[in-house]
mmCIF file of C-alpha atoms in Angstrom:
data_model
loop_
_atom_site.group_PDB
_atom_site.id
_atom_site.type_symbol
_atom_site.label_atom_id
_atom_site.label_comp_id
_atom_site.label_asym_id
_atom_site.label_seq_id
_atom_site.Cartn_x
_atom_site.Cartn_y
_atom_site.Cartn_z
ATOM 1 C CA MET J 349 -5.613 27.674 13.575
ATOM 2 C CA LYS J 350 -4.091 24.243 14.180
ATOM 3 C CA LEU J 351 -6.562 21.364 14.053
ATOM 4 C CA ASP J 352 -6.785 18.878 16.894
ATOM 5 C CA SER J 353 -4.858 15.675 16.312
ATOM 6 C CA PRO J 354 -6.865 13.340 14.054
ATOM 7 C CA ILE J 355 -6.101 10.338 16.282
ATOM 8 C CA ASN J 356 -5.857 9.748 20.036
ATOM 9 C CA ILE J 357 -2.180 8.847 20.246
ATOM 10 C CA ASP J 358 -2.331 7.581 23.845
ATOM 11 C CA TYR J 359 -5.175 5.238 22.917
ATOM 12 C CA VAL J 360 -3.352 4.043 19.795
ATOM 13 C CA ARG J 361 -0.086 3.375 21.604
ATOM 14 C CA SER J 362 -1.884 1.336 24.234
ATOM 15 C CA ASP J 363 -2.985 -1.015 21.438
ATOM 16 C CA PHE J 364 0.635 -2.040 20.721
ATOM 17 C CA PRO J 365 2.055 -4.067 23.612
ATOM 18 C CA ILE J 366 5.651 -3.921 22.363
ATOM 19 C CA LEU J 367 5.721 -0.144 22.793
ATOM 20 C CA LYS J 368 5.795 -0.706 26.560
ATOM 21 C CA ARG J 369 9.211 -2.380 26.265
ATOM 22 C CA LYS J 370 12.457 -0.887 27.410
ATOM 23 C CA ILE J 371 15.724 -1.378 25.534
ATOM 24 C CA ASN J 372 18.925 -0.973 27.531
ATOM 25 C CA GLY J 373 16.850 0.673 30.249
ATOM 26 C CA ASN J 374 15.318 3.208 27.865
ATOM 27 C CA PRO J 375 11.760 3.375 26.501
ATOM 28 C CA LEU J 376 11.606 1.822 23.048
ATOM 29 C CA VAL J 377 11.488 4.346 20.222
ATOM 30 C CA PHE J 378 10.594 2.248 17.207
ATOM 31 C CA PHE J 379 11.576 4.066 14.007
ATOM 32 C CA ASP J 380 11.821 1.007 11.750
ATOM 33 C CA SER J 381 8.256 0.540 10.546
ATOM 34 C CA GLY J 382 9.408 0.712 6.921
ATOM 35 C CA ALA J 383 10.956 -2.720 7.443
ATOM 36 C CA SER J 384 8.126 -4.238 9.506
ATOM 37 C CA ALA J 385 5.437 -2.353 11.355
ATOM 38 C CA GLN J 386 4.481 -3.326 14.868
ATOM 39 C CA THR J 387 1.385 -5.439 15.555
ATOM 40 C CA PRO J 388 -1.603 -4.346 17.647
ATOM 41 C CA GLN J 389 -3.113 -6.614 20.272
ATOM 42 C CA VAL J 390 -6.232 -7.238 18.169
ATOM 43 C CA VAL J 391 -4.097 -8.892 15.480
ATOM 44 C CA ILE J 392 -2.225 -10.986 18.040
ATOM 45 C CA ASP J 393 -5.570 -12.035 19.529
ATOM 46 C CA ALA J 394 -7.030 -12.924 16.127
ATOM 47 C CA VAL J 395 -4.108 -15.221 15.331
ATOM 48 C CA SER J 396 -4.216 -16.786 18.785
ATOM 49 C CA THR J 397 -7.977 -17.352 18.532
ATOM 50 C CA PHE J 398 -7.538 -19.124 15.203
ATOM 51 C CA TYR J 399 -5.076 -21.583 16.723
ATOM 52 C CA SER J 400 -7.106 -21.956 19.928
ATOM 53 C CA ASN J 401 -10.637 -22.223 18.576
ATOM 54 C CA TYR J 402 -10.895 -23.190 14.905
ATOM 55 C CA TYR J 403 -7.488 -24.287 13.637
ATOM 56 C CA SER J 404 -7.857 -26.386 10.498
ATOM 57 C CA ASN J 405 -6.829 -26.394 6.874
ATOM 58 C CA VAL J 406 -8.984 -24.508 4.403
ATOM 59 C CA HIS J 407 -10.925 -25.444 1.262
ATOM 60 C CA ARG J 408 -10.489 -29.188 1.807
ATOM 61 C CA GLY J 409 -12.758 -30.332 4.587
ATOM 62 C CA ILE J 410 -16.450 -30.741 5.233
ATOM 63 C CA HIS J 411 -16.068 -30.767 9.007
ATOM 64 C CA GLU J 412 -16.994 -27.737 11.049
ATOM 65 C CA LEU J 413 -13.486 -26.519 11.882
ATOM 66 C CA SER J 414 -12.438 -26.555 8.221
ATOM 67 C CA GLN J 415 -15.624 -24.786 7.183
ATOM 68 C CA GLU J 416 -15.139 -22.083 9.813
ATOM 69 C CA ALA J 417 -11.477 -21.606 8.926
ATOM 70 C CA THR J 418 -12.326 -21.414 5.226
ATOM 71 C CA ASN J 419 -15.110 -18.890 5.750
ATOM 72 C CA ARG J 420 -12.947 -16.617 7.899
ATOM 73 C CA PHE J 421 -9.954 -16.974 5.589
ATOM 74 C CA GLU J 422 -11.965 -16.121 2.475
ATOM 75 C CA ALA J 423 -13.655 -13.231 4.267
ATOM 76 C CA VAL J 424 -10.231 -11.591 4.402
ATOM 77 C CA ARG J 425 -10.125 -11.537 0.605
ATOM 78 C CA GLY J 426 -13.278 -9.434 0.649
ATOM 79 C CA LYS J 427 -11.743 -7.112 3.245
ATOM 80 C CA VAL J 428 -8.688 -6.597 1.044
ATOM 81 C CA GLN J 429 -10.894 -5.964 -1.978
ATOM 82 C CA GLN J 430 -12.773 -3.245 -0.141
ATOM 83 C CA PHE J 431 -9.612 -1.818 1.429
ATOM 84 C CA ILE J 432 -7.937 -1.142 -1.921
ATOM 85 C CA LYS J 433 -11.217 -0.689 -3.833
ATOM 86 C CA ALA J 434 -10.730 -3.541 -6.302
ATOM 87 C CA GLN J 435 -13.638 -4.252 -8.621
ATOM 88 C CA HIS J 436 -13.763 -8.009 -8.017
ATOM 89 C CA GLU J 437 -12.889 -10.184 -5.043
ATOM 90 C CA HIS J 438 -11.295 -12.772 -7.338
ATOM 91 C CA GLU J 439 -8.761 -10.150 -8.436
ATOM 92 C CA ILE J 440 -7.141 -10.482 -4.986
ATOM 93 C CA ILE J 441 -4.373 -13.103 -4.957
ATOM 94 C CA PHE J 442 -2.834 -14.098 -1.626
ATOM 95 C CA THR J 443 0.976 -14.330 -1.625
ATOM 96 C CA SER J 444 3.722 -14.531 0.990
ATOM 97 C CA GLY J 445 4.586 -10.847 0.537
ATOM 98 C CA THR J 446 5.359 -8.088 -1.947
ATOM 99 C CA THR J 447 8.467 -9.863 -3.226
ATOM 100 C CA ASP J 448 6.494 -13.034 -3.888
ATOM 101 C CA ALA J 449 3.770 -11.043 -5.645
ATOM 102 C CA ILE J 450 6.231 -9.264 -7.941
ATOM 103 C CA ASN J 451 7.922 -12.559 -8.755
ATOM 104 C CA LEU J 452 4.530 -14.100 -9.547
ATOM 105 C CA VAL J 453 3.804 -11.370 -12.081
ATOM 106 C CA ALA J 454 7.316 -11.509 -13.533
ATOM 107 C CA LYS J 455 7.183 -15.254 -14.112
ATOM 108 C CA SER J 456 3.562 -15.552 -15.195
ATOM 109 C CA TYR J 457 3.167 -12.316 -17.144
ATOM 110 C CA GLY J 458 6.589 -12.954 -18.649
ATOM 111 C CA ARG J 459 5.520 -16.345 -20.017
ATOM 112 C CA ALA J 460 2.313 -14.899 -21.430
ATOM 113 C CA PHE J 461 3.423 -11.556 -22.809
ATOM 114 C CA ILE J 462 7.220 -11.087 -22.984
ATOM 115 C CA ASN J 463 9.147 -12.069 -26.107
ATOM 116 C CA PRO J 464 12.733 -11.540 -27.332
ATOM 117 C CA GLY J 465 13.466 -7.865 -27.854
ATOM 118 C CA ASP J 466 10.716 -6.677 -25.516
ATOM 119 C CA VAL J 467 11.359 -4.250 -22.647
ATOM 120 C CA VAL J 468 10.276 -3.920 -19.020
ATOM 121 C CA LEU J 469 10.703 -0.369 -17.757
ATOM 122 C CA ILE J 470 11.453 0.406 -14.093
ATOM 123 C CA SER J 471 12.558 3.460 -12.153
ATOM 124 C CA GLU J 472 15.939 4.279 -10.678
ATOM 125 C CA MET J 473 14.540 4.176 -7.126
ATOM 126 C CA GLU J 474 13.377 0.564 -7.017
ATOM 127 C CA HIS J 475 13.738 -2.017 -4.256
ATOM 128 C CA HIS J 476 15.783 -5.054 -5.293
ATOM 129 C CA ALA J 477 12.577 -7.115 -5.487
ATOM 130 C CA ASN J 478 11.424 -4.845 -8.298
ATOM 131 C CA ILE J 479 14.745 -5.159 -10.103
ATOM 132 C CA VAL J 480 16.030 -8.699 -9.738
ATOM 133 C CA SER J 481 12.660 -10.362 -10.378
ATOM 134 C CA TRP J 482 12.524 -8.730 -13.799
ATOM 135 C CA GLN J 483 16.201 -9.377 -14.572
ATOM 136 C CA ILE J 484 15.772 -13.117 -14.032
ATOM 137 C CA MET J 485 12.659 -13.305 -16.187
ATOM 138 C CA LEU J 486 13.993 -11.055 -18.946
ATOM 139 C CA GLU J 487 17.243 -12.988 -19.291
ATOM 140 C CA ASP J 488 15.225 -16.164 -19.739
ATOM 141 C CA ARG J 489 12.966 -14.497 -22.319
ATOM 142 C CA GLY J 490 15.728 -12.744 -24.250
ATOM 143 C CA ALA J 491 14.285 -9.347 -23.370
ATOM 144 C CA GLU J 492 15.671 -6.165 -21.816
ATOM 145 C CA LEU J 493 15.369 -4.101 -18.628
ATOM 146 C CA GLN J 494 15.439 -0.327 -19.055
ATOM 147 C CA VAL J 495 15.566 2.270 -16.276
ATOM 148 C CA PHE J 496 14.111 5.763 -16.217
ATOM 149 C CA PRO J 497 15.988 8.294 -14.069
ATOM 150 C CA ILE J 498 15.151 10.390 -11.033
ATOM 151 C CA THR J 499 16.171 13.932 -10.115
ATOM 152 C CA ASP J 500 18.576 15.001 -7.386
ATOM 153 C CA ALA J 501 15.550 15.602 -5.167
ATOM 154 C CA GLY J 502 14.554 11.954 -5.575
ATOM 155 C CA GLU J 503 11.581 12.550 -7.861
ATOM 156 C CA ILE J 504 10.705 10.829 -11.125
ATOM 157 C CA ASP J 505 12.097 12.584 -14.201
ATOM 158 C CA PHE J 506 8.759 12.470 -15.983
ATOM 159 C CA GLU J 507 9.980 13.809 -19.314
ATOM 160 C CA ALA J 508 12.731 11.198 -19.464
ATOM 161 C CA TYR J 509 10.154 8.555 -18.569
ATOM 162 C CA LYS J 510 7.881 9.576 -21.433
ATOM 163 C CA LEU J 511 10.736 9.379 -23.930
ATOM 164 C CA LEU J 512 11.313 5.710 -23.080
ATOM 165 C CA LEU J 513 7.732 4.635 -23.739
ATOM 166 C CA ASN J 514 7.394 2.858 -27.070
ATOM 167 C CA ASP J 515 5.963 -0.276 -28.676
ATOM 168 C CA ASN J 516 8.765 -2.456 -27.294
ATOM 169 C CA VAL J 517 7.826 -1.712 -23.681
ATOM 170 C CA LYS J 518 5.475 -4.411 -22.391
ATOM 171 C CA LEU J 519 5.285 -3.377 -18.723
ATOM 172 C CA VAL J 520 6.175 -0.466 -16.427
ATOM 173 C CA ALA J 521 6.997 -1.390 -12.806
ATOM 174 C CA LEU J 522 7.757 1.066 -10.022
ATOM 175 C CA SER J 523 7.277 1.786 -6.340
ATOM 176 C CA HIS J 524 4.286 3.806 -5.195
ATOM 177 C CA ILE J 525 6.447 5.159 -2.363
ATOM 178 C CA SER J 526 10.221 4.739 -2.215
ATOM 179 C CA ASN J 527 11.416 2.729 0.777
ATOM 180 C CA VAL J 528 14.597 4.838 0.893
ATOM 181 C CA LEU J 529 13.627 8.326 -0.228
ATOM 182 C CA GLY J 530 10.077 8.463 1.063
ATOM 183 C CA THR J 531 9.060 9.916 -2.300
ATOM 184 C CA ILE J 532 5.376 9.518 -3.131
ATOM 185 C CA ASN J 533 5.432 9.048 -6.870
ATOM 186 C CA PRO J 534 2.804 10.638 -9.149
ATOM 187 C CA VAL J 535 1.585 7.176 -10.037
ATOM 188 C CA LYS J 536 -1.761 8.165 -11.526
ATOM 189 C CA LYS J 537 0.027 10.398 -14.028
ATOM 190 C CA ILE J 538 2.625 7.693 -14.736
ATOM 191 C CA ILE J 539 -0.074 5.070 -15.289
ATOM 192 C CA SER J 540 -2.083 7.351 -17.588
ATOM 193 C CA GLU J 541 0.959 8.017 -19.764
ATOM 194 C CA ALA J 542 1.756 4.293 -19.988
ATOM 195 C CA HIS J 543 -1.839 3.438 -20.859
ATOM 196 C CA ALA J 544 -1.733 5.981 -23.672
ATOM 197 C CA HIS J 545 0.806 3.586 -25.213
ATOM 198 C CA ASN J 546 -1.238 0.485 -24.218
ATOM 199 C CA ILE J 547 1.382 -0.487 -21.622
ATOM 200 C CA PRO J 548 0.239 -2.025 -18.305
ATOM 201 C CA VAL J 549 1.711 -0.879 -14.981
ATOM 202 C CA LEU J 550 2.662 -2.701 -11.777
ATOM 203 C CA LEU J 551 2.985 -0.752 -8.547
ATOM 204 C CA ASP J 552 4.963 -1.903 -5.509
ATOM 205 C CA GLY J 553 2.675 -0.592 -2.782
ATOM 206 C CA ALA J 554 4.499 -2.032 0.222
ATOM 207 C CA GLN J 555 5.305 1.408 1.643
ATOM 208 C CA ALA J 556 2.061 3.064 0.542
ATOM 209 C CA VAL J 557 -0.790 0.931 1.861
ATOM 210 C CA PRO J 558 -0.013 1.473 5.587
ATOM 211 C CA HIS J 559 0.112 5.258 5.190
ATOM 212 C CA MET J 560 -2.418 6.433 2.624
ATOM 213 C CA LYS J 561 -5.681 5.607 0.908
ATOM 214 C CA VAL J 562 -5.183 3.373 -2.135
ATOM 215 C CA ASP J 563 -7.924 3.007 -4.752
ATOM 216 C CA VAL J 564 -6.737 0.712 -7.513
ATOM 217 C CA GLN J 565 -9.711 1.506 -9.724
ATOM 218 C CA ASP J 566 -9.165 5.251 -9.432
ATOM 219 C CA LEU J 567 -5.477 4.770 -10.205
ATOM 220 C CA ASP J 568 -6.445 2.393 -13.048
ATOM 221 C CA VAL J 569 -3.367 0.340 -12.130
ATOM 222 C CA ASP J 570 -3.052 -3.109 -13.685
ATOM 223 C CA PHE J 571 -1.125 -4.819 -10.860
ATOM 224 C CA TYR J 572 -0.702 -3.691 -7.250
ATOM 225 C CA THR J 573 1.297 -5.464 -4.555
ATOM 226 C CA PHE J 574 1.766 -5.058 -0.809
ATOM 227 C CA SER J 575 2.846 -6.951 2.335
ATOM 228 C CA GLY J 576 0.919 -7.720 5.504
ATOM 229 C CA HIS J 577 3.882 -7.196 7.806
ATOM 230 C CA LYS J 578 4.092 -3.524 6.838
ATOM 231 C CA LEU J 579 0.331 -3.155 7.409
ATOM 232 C CA PHE J 580 0.489 -4.032 11.138
ATOM 233 C CA ALA J 581 -0.160 -7.743 10.489
ATOM 234 C CA THR J 582 2.162 -10.755 10.500
ATOM 235 C CA THR J 583 5.087 -11.720 8.330
ATOM 236 C CA GLY J 584 4.538 -14.184 5.503
ATOM 237 C CA THR J 585 1.432 -12.536 4.051
ATOM 238 C CA GLY J 586 1.026 -10.410 0.975
ATOM 239 C CA VAL J 587 -1.366 -9.418 -1.761
ATOM 240 C CA LEU J 588 -1.290 -9.215 -5.512
ATOM 241 C CA TYR J 589 -4.144 -7.300 -7.076
ATOM 242 C CA GLY J 590 -4.432 -7.792 -10.795
ATOM 243 C CA LYS J 591 -6.999 -6.751 -13.327
ATOM 244 C CA GLU J 592 -9.123 -9.717 -14.272
ATOM 245 C CA GLU J 593 -8.302 -9.339 -17.978
ATOM 246 C CA TYR J 594 -4.605 -9.962 -17.299
ATOM 247 C CA LEU J 595 -4.941 -12.600 -14.595
ATOM 248 C CA ASN J 596 -7.164 -14.731 -16.815
ATOM 249 C CA LYS J 597 -4.508 -14.746 -19.551
ATOM 250 C CA MET J 598 -1.588 -15.455 -17.228
ATOM 251 C CA PRO J 599 -0.594 -19.086 -16.552
ATOM 252 C CA PRO J 600 -0.067 -20.457 -13.032
ATOM 253 C CA ILE J 601 3.576 -20.757 -12.020
ATOM 254 C CA MET J 602 3.255 -23.222 -9.120
ATOM 255 C CA GLY J 603 1.434 -26.533 -9.134
ATOM 256 C CA GLY J 604 -0.490 -28.432 -6.471
ATOM 257 C CA GLY J 605 -3.274 -27.998 -3.971
ATOM 258 C CA ASP J 606 -6.155 -25.690 -4.746
ATOM 259 C CA MET J 607 -4.806 -24.369 -8.031
ATOM 260 C CA ILE J 608 -6.049 -27.458 -9.901
ATOM 261 C CA ASP J 609 -9.391 -28.326 -11.473
ATOM 262 C CA LYS J 610 -8.779 -31.856 -12.737
ATOM 263 C CA VAL J 611 -5.537 -33.847 -12.750
ATOM 264 C CA SER J 612 -4.572 -36.876 -14.786
ATOM 265 C CA PHE J 613 -1.185 -38.181 -15.877
ATOM 266 C CA GLU J 614 -1.996 -36.983 -19.362
ATOM 267 C CA GLU J 615 -3.298 -33.485 -18.603
ATOM 268 C CA THR J 616 -4.137 -31.036 -15.823
ATOM 269 C CA THR J 617 -6.677 -28.235 -15.963
ATOM 270 C CA PHE J 618 -6.521 -25.301 -13.613
ATOM 271 C CA ASN J 619 -8.863 -23.696 -11.132
ATOM 272 C CA ASP J 620 -10.562 -20.348 -11.615
ATOM 273 C CA LEU J 621 -9.320 -17.065 -10.147
ATOM 274 C CA PRO J 622 -8.015 -16.456 -7.599
ATOM 275 C CA HIS J 623 -7.114 -20.035 -6.710
ATOM 276 C CA LYS J 624 -5.116 -20.886 -9.839
ATOM 277 C CA PHE J 625 -2.300 -18.752 -8.405
ATOM 278 C CA GLU J 626 -2.516 -20.114 -4.841
ATOM 279 C CA ALA J 627 -0.878 -23.538 -4.763
ATOM 280 C CA GLY J 628 -0.485 -25.380 -1.469
ATOM 281 C CA THR J 629 -1.619 -24.607 2.056
ATOM 282 C CA PRO J 630 -1.659 -20.846 2.626
ATOM 283 C CA ASN J 631 -0.564 -18.942 5.711
ATOM 284 C CA ILE J 632 -4.061 -19.193 7.170
ATOM 285 C CA ALA J 633 -3.228 -17.698 10.548
ATOM 286 C CA GLY J 634 -1.306 -14.879 8.919
ATOM 287 C CA PHE J 635 -4.204 -13.894 6.698
ATOM 288 C CA ILE J 636 -6.625 -14.051 9.615
ATOM 289 C CA GLY J 637 -4.260 -11.551 11.216
ATOM 290 C CA LEU J 638 -4.209 -9.428 8.064
ATOM 291 C CA GLY J 639 -7.981 -9.238 8.162
ATOM 292 C CA ALA J 640 -7.828 -8.052 11.775
ATOM 293 C CA ALA J 641 -5.180 -5.463 10.861
ATOM 294 C CA ILE J 642 -7.363 -4.082 8.064
ATOM 295 C CA ASP J 643 -10.305 -3.859 10.477
ATOM 296 C CA TYR J 644 -8.057 -2.029 12.934
ATOM 297 C CA VAL J 645 -6.851 0.488 10.330
ATOM 298 C CA ASN J 646 -10.419 1.012 9.116
ATOM 299 C CA ASN J 647 -11.586 1.692 12.672
ATOM 300 C CA ILE J 648 -8.973 4.431 13.070
ATOM 301 C CA GLY J 649 -9.481 5.688 9.520
ATOM 302 C CA ILE J 650 -6.759 5.736 6.889
ATOM 303 C CA GLU J 651 -7.470 9.436 6.285
ATOM 304 C CA ASN J 652 -6.849 10.128 9.983
ATOM 305 C CA ILE J 653 -3.614 8.153 9.855
ATOM 306 C CA GLU J 654 -2.486 10.119 6.816
ATOM 307 C CA ARG J 655 -3.269 13.479 8.434
ATOM 308 C CA TYR J 656 -1.474 12.575 11.658
ATOM 309 C CA GLU J 657 1.593 11.302 9.829
ATOM 310 C CA GLU J 658 1.744 14.531 7.836
ATOM 311 C CA GLU J 659 2.222 16.328 11.158
ATOM 312 C CA LEU J 660 5.021 13.913 12.084
ATOM 313 C CA ILE J 661 6.687 14.381 8.692
ATOM 314 C CA ASP J 662 6.738 18.177 8.977
ATOM 315 C CA TYR J 663 8.075 17.978 12.515
ATOM 316 C CA MET J 664 10.775 15.439 11.648
ATOM 317 C CA LEU J 665 11.990 17.498 8.682
ATOM 318 C CA GLU J 666 12.156 20.597 10.872
ATOM 319 C CA LYS J 667 14.206 18.773 13.510
ATOM 320 C CA LEU J 668 16.534 16.991 11.081
ATOM 321 C CA ASN J 669 17.460 20.383 9.635
ATOM 322 C CA THR J 670 18.920 21.339 13.036
ATOM 323 C CA VAL J 671 21.502 18.522 13.007
ATOM 324 C CA ASN J 672 24.802 19.865 11.701
ATOM 325 C CA GLY J 673 26.435 17.742 9.013
ATOM 326 C CA LEU J 674 23.296 15.706 8.316
ATOM 327 C CA ARG J 675 22.370 15.130 4.689
ATOM 328 C CA LEU J 676 18.874 13.895 3.928
ATOM 329 C CA ILE J 677 18.782 11.481 1.007
ATOM 330 C CA GLY J 678 15.669 12.426 -0.928
ATOM 331 C CA THR J 679 14.013 15.825 -0.628
ATOM 332 C CA ALA J 680 10.887 15.277 -2.692
ATOM 333 C CA GLU J 681 8.084 17.758 -2.104
ATOM 334 C CA HIS J 682 5.473 15.003 -1.829
ATOM 335 C CA ARG J 683 6.789 12.463 0.644
ATOM 336 C CA ALA J 684 5.923 9.849 3.242
ATOM 337 C CA SER J 685 7.341 9.233 6.733
ATOM 338 C CA VAL J 686 10.624 7.626 5.584
ATOM 339 C CA PHE J 687 13.842 9.532 6.259
ATOM 340 C CA SER J 688 17.214 8.231 5.052
ATOM 341 C CA PHE J 689 20.258 10.237 5.988
ATOM 342 C CA VAL J 690 24.013 10.328 6.304
ATOM 343 C CA ILE J 691 26.123 12.421 8.661
ATOM 344 C CA GLU J 692 29.446 13.738 7.477
ATOM 345 C CA GLY J 693 32.345 11.673 8.823
ATOM 346 C CA LEU J 694 30.170 8.978 10.423
ATOM 347 C CA HIS J 695 29.263 5.478 9.280
ATOM 348 C CA ALA J 696 25.577 4.573 9.255
ATOM 349 C CA LEU J 697 26.225 1.313 11.107
ATOM 350 C CA ASP J 698 27.905 3.183 13.965
ATOM 351 C CA ILE J 699 24.985 5.608 14.144
ATOM 352 C CA GLY J 700 22.451 2.788 14.330
ATOM 353 C CA THR J 701 24.477 0.831 16.872
ATOM 354 C CA LEU J 702 24.785 3.734 19.286
ATOM 355 C CA LEU J 703 21.159 4.801 18.861
ATOM 356 C CA ASN J 704 20.196 1.280 19.905
ATOM 357 C CA GLU J 705 21.984 1.871 23.195
ATOM 358 C CA TYR J 706 19.419 4.594 23.832
ATOM 359 C CA GLY J 707 16.518 2.318 22.871
ATOM 360 C CA ILE J 708 16.043 3.840 19.421
ATOM 361 C CA ALA J 709 15.487 1.391 16.562
ATOM 362 C CA VAL J 710 16.488 2.592 13.090
ATOM 363 C CA ARG J 711 17.559 0.684 10.000
ATOM 364 C CA THR J 712 21.065 0.966 8.539
ATOM 365 C CA GLY J 713 22.569 -0.296 5.295
ATOM 366 C CA HIS J 714 21.521 -0.167 1.656
ATOM 367 C CA HIS J 715 17.844 -0.973 2.327
ATOM 368 C CA CYS J 716 17.704 -3.421 -0.604
ATOM 369 C CA ALA J 717 18.246 -0.524 -2.985
ATOM 370 C CA GLN J 718 21.940 -0.512 -3.917
ATOM 371 C CA PRO J 719 21.496 1.109 -7.353
ATOM 372 C CA LEU J 720 19.506 3.945 -5.777
ATOM 373 C CA LEU J 721 22.146 4.615 -3.133
ATOM 374 C CA ALA J 722 24.812 4.588 -5.847
ATOM 375 C CA ARG J 723 22.773 7.294 -7.614
ATOM 376 C CA PHE J 724 23.309 9.489 -4.541
ATOM 377 C CA ASP J 725 26.964 8.466 -4.173
ATOM 378 C CA VAL J 726 26.524 6.657 -0.849
ATOM 379 C CA THR J 727 26.874 2.992 0.088
ATOM 380 C CA SER J 728 24.680 3.006 3.207
ATOM 381 C CA THR J 729 22.401 5.288 5.153
ATOM 382 C CA ALA J 730 20.585 5.374 8.453
ATOM 383 C CA ARG J 731 16.822 5.276 7.962
ATOM 384 C CA ALA J 732 14.131 6.378 10.379
ATOM 385 C CA SER J 733 10.665 5.297 9.267
ATOM 386 C CA LEU J 734 7.620 6.291 11.284
ATOM 387 C CA ALA J 735 4.052 5.076 11.694
ATOM 388 C CA PHE J 736 0.932 6.519 13.311
ATOM 389 C CA TYR J 737 1.903 5.109 16.717
ATOM 390 C CA ASN J 738 4.949 7.391 16.870
ATOM 391 C CA THR J 739 5.002 10.822 18.502
ATOM 392 C CA LYS J 740 6.687 14.197 18.279
ATOM 393 C CA GLU J 741 8.139 13.520 21.725
ATOM 394 C CA GLU J 742 9.882 10.448 20.302
ATOM 395 C CA ILE J 743 11.273 12.593 17.490
ATOM 396 C CA ASP J 744 12.685 14.990 20.112
ATOM 397 C CA VAL J 745 14.379 12.071 21.885
ATOM 398 C CA PHE J 746 15.728 10.805 18.568
ATOM 399 C CA ILE J 747 17.257 14.170 17.658
ATOM 400 C CA GLU J 748 18.712 14.622 21.139
ATOM 401 C CA LYS J 749 20.356 11.199 21.076
ATOM 402 C CA LEU J 750 21.500 11.630 17.485
ATOM 403 C CA ASN J 751 23.419 14.720 18.522
ATOM 404 C CA GLN J 752 24.924 12.763 21.416
ATOM 405 C CA VAL J 753 25.979 10.026 18.992
ATOM 406 C CA LYS J 754 27.720 12.672 16.911
ATOM 407 C CA GLU J 755 29.643 13.888 19.959
ATOM 408 C CA ILE J 756 30.727 10.357 20.826
ATOM 409 C CA LEU J 757 31.876 9.432 17.319
ATOM 410 C CA CYS J 758 33.450 12.719 16.250
#
């Protein structure tokens, strides 16, 4: 017997003002949450209230506005800690996004732990942020990037991965969920195998945190990164979680502001965690919004979101299989609500352009994953990525209009 829906979709959709918009006279169907998720009214209100009622810089003032801003800003760190089940609040580093967080680890961990001849190991399905950041650091350190392969289904080739683990590997970095394939990687198993060789692991969790429960202690992951703008908050916010043992050994990579302890022209000493990695004025309003977004997700329940999205995934896969000539890129058994596809004889850009005429927003291009697309012998795809505010009715509209696009272009 089918269970009732785990969330009240009408109530949820009413929380997102942009979903009332019309595009070219058609109701907006927003299938681009993998790039940036939409923002509920409570987040918009939280940011507006900050600017209206207690706008001030943080950590640097004794006046009431600064104290209030600081207290609310730092309270968000505790919310993030609880949301991803970190052991310590000071293991939560605020960044401008996932890319910034990965670069922080690459530069700082690289200085502390990477030497000539060492290896960083990544997967074949990585976002450019989890490729280029390491390439830049490794070239500077005289070290090497190695890549473990994936299968035709878009799943990690675990046996090939194990064969690459050796004493030269100083870090494994991979996505928790692929932003192109939707594959949910068996990260706990991957981390366990790396730890058996005393190798730490970084996970790019940008696509995972909005869709599923993440417990960094249960995973035993050493570094975990994600972005606020994919978690229904604002752009310009992100998180790096790092185990205290590593963060304490890693040097700061930016100077100024709250990352200092004492400064003289002869010597500077650095602040304690987490502030030694947070130079300059942060995106205070953005993090206030992130805190509101986490509260919002918690109120709905991440388990409820996951269950509802599983229904959407099954329905989308069923409907995509009815479109003649459509090839889904990535057919992993364990997947999230990201669907990249090509249609025989059509260019992805043309598909996306015409879908926009019907009010349907999808992403087209290489999705910052050119090596991955090359693995599947394509240069671009159309990508529909869903969130818990989407509906089966929207999927029906999408499939109907996709078939009309085919008729127009063929």
